[in-house]
mmCIF file of C-alpha atoms in Angstrom:
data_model
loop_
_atom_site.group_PDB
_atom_site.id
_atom_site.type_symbol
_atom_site.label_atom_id
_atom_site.label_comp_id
_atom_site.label_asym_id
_atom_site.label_seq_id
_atom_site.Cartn_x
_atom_site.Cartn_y
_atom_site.Cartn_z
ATOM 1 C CA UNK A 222 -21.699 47.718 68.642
ATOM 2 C CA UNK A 223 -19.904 49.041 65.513
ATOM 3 C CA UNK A 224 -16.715 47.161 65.159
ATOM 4 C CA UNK A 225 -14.762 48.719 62.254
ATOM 5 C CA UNK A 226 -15.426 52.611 61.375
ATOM 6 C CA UNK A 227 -14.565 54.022 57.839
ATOM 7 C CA UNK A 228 -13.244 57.269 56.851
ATOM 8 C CA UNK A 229 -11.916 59.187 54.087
ATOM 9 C CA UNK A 230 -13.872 58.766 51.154
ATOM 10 C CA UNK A 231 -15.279 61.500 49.124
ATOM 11 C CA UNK A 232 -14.857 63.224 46.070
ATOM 12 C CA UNK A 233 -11.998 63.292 43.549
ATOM 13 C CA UNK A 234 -10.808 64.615 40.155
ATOM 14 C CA UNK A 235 -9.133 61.885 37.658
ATOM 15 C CA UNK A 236 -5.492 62.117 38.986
ATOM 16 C CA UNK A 237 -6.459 63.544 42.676
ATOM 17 C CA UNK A 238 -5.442 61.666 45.503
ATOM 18 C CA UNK A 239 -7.923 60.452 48.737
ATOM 19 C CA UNK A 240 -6.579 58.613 51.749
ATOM 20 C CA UNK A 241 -9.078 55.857 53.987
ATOM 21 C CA UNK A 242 -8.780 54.729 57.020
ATOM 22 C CA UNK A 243 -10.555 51.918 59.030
ATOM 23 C CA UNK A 244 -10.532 51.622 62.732
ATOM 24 C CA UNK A 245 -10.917 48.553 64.614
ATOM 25 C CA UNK A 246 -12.367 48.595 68.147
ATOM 26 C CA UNK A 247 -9.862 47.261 70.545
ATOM 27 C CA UNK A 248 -12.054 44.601 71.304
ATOM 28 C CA UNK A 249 -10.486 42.591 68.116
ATOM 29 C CA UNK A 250 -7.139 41.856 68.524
ATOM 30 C CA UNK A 251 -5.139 38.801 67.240
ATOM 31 C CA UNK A 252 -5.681 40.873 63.857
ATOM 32 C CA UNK A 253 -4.099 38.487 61.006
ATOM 33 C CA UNK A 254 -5.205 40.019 57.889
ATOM 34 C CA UNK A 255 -6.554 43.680 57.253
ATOM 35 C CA UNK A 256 -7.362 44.957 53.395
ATOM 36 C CA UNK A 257 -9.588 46.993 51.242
ATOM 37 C CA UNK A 258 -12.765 46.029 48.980
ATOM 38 C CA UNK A 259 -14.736 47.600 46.718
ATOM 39 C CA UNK A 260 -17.889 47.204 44.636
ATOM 40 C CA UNK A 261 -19.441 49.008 42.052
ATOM 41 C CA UNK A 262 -22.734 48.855 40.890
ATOM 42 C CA UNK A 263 -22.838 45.853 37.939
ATOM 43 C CA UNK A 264 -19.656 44.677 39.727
ATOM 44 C CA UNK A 265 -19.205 41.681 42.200
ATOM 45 C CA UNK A 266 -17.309 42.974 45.319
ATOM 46 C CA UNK A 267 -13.070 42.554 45.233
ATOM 47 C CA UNK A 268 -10.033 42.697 46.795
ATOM 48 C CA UNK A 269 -7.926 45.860 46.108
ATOM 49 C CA UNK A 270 -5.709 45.447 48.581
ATOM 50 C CA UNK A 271 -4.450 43.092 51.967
ATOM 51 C CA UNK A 272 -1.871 43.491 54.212
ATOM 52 C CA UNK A 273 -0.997 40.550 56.925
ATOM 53 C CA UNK A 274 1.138 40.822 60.123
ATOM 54 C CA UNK A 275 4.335 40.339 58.665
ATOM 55 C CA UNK A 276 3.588 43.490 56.294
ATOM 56 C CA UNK A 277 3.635 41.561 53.334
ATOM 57 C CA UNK A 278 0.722 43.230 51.072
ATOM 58 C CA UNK A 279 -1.303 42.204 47.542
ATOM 59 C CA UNK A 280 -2.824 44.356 45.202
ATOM 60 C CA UNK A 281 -5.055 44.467 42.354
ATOM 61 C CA UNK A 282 -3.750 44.642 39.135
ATOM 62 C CA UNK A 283 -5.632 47.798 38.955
ATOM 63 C CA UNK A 284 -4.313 49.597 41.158
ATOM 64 C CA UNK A 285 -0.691 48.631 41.569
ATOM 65 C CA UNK A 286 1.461 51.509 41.576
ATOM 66 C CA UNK A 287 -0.914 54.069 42.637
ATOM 67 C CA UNK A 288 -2.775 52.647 45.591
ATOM 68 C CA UNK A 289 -0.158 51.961 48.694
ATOM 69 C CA UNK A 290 -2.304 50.315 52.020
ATOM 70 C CA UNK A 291 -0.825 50.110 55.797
ATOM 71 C CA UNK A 292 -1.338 49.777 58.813
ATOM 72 C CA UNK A 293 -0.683 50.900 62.704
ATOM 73 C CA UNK A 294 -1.014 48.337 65.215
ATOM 74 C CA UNK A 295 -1.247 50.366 67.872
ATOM 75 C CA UNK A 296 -4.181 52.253 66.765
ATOM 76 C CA UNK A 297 -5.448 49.076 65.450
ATOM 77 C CA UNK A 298 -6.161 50.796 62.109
ATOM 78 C CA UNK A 299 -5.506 50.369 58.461
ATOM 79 C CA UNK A 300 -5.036 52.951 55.778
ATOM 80 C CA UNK A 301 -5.422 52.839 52.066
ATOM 81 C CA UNK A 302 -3.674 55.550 50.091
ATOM 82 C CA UNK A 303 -5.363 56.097 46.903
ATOM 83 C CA UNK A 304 -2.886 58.457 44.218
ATOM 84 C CA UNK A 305 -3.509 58.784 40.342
ATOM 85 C CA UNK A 306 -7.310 57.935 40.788
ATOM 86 C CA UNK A 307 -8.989 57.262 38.019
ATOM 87 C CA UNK A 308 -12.519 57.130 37.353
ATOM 88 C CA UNK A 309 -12.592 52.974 37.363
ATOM 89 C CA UNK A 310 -11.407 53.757 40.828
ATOM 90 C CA UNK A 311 -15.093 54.689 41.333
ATOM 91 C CA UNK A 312 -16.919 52.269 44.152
ATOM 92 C CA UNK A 313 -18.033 52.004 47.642
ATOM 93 C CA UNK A 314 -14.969 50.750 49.665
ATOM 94 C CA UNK A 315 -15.119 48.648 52.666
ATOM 95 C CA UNK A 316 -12.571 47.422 54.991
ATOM 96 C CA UNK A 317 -12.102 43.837 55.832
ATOM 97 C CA UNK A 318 -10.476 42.354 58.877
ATOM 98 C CA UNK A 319 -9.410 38.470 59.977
ATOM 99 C CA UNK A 320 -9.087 38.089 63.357
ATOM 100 C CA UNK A 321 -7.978 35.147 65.016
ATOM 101 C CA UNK A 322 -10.166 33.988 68.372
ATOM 102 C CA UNK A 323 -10.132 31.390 70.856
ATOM 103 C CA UNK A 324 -9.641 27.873 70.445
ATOM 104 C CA UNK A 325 -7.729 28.601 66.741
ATOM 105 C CA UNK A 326 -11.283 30.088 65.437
ATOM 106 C CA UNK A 327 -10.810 32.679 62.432
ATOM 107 C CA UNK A 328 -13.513 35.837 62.451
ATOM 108 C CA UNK A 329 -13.968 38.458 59.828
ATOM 109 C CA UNK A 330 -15.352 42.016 60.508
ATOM 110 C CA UNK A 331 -16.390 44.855 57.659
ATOM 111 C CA UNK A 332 -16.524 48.023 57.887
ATOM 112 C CA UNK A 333 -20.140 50.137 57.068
ATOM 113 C CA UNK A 334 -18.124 51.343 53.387
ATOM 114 C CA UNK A 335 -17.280 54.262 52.081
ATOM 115 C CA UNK A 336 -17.731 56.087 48.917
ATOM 116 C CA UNK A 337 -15.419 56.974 46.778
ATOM 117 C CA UNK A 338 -16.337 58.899 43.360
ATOM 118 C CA UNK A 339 -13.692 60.105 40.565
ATOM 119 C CA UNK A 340 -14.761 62.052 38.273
ATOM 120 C CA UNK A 341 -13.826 65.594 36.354
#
């Protein structure tokens, strides 16, 4: 049963902007933490950014500034919008979400990722 579902990437000039989202089945719930990853080939997987419950959010130094992330608790989704892209930007992005379940247990979920490619 797919859990989290992906959307959004694609296709971008240097500069160009590209918005992803990530749905969560309404199965999870208890959601703690919900972010963004990325990995690109020769590179080992890593955060770009989280967001927790209280809104508070990190970011990569990479990306700070042009990359804002969110999220709707009602849909249970989180969002991840990408300005000023840049060709570094280029990777497969996958969405990451902690879950808290019974008895204090902490689960984490990813997405199937989604590519994203800059490039003029």
């Amino acid at each position: 049963q797919v859990q989290l579902v992906e959307s959004g990437g694609g296709l971008a000039q240097p500069g160009g902007s590209l918005r992803l989202s990530c749905a969560a089945s309404r199965s999870i719930f208890n959601i703690n933490v919900m972010g963004w990853y990325r990995q690109a080939p020769g590179k080992e997987r890593e955060l770009v950014a989280s967001i927790n419950s209280g809104g508070s959010t990190n970011y990569a130094d990479s990306v700070k500034g042009r990359f804002t992330i969110s999220r709707d608790n009602a849909k249970n989704t989180v969002y991840l919008q990408m300005n000023s892209l840049e060709p570094e930007d280029t990777a497969v992005y996958y969405c990451n979400v902690e879950a808290r379940g019974n008895y204090m247990l902490l689960y984490h979920y990813w997405g199937q990722g989604t590519q994203v490619t800059v490039s003029s």
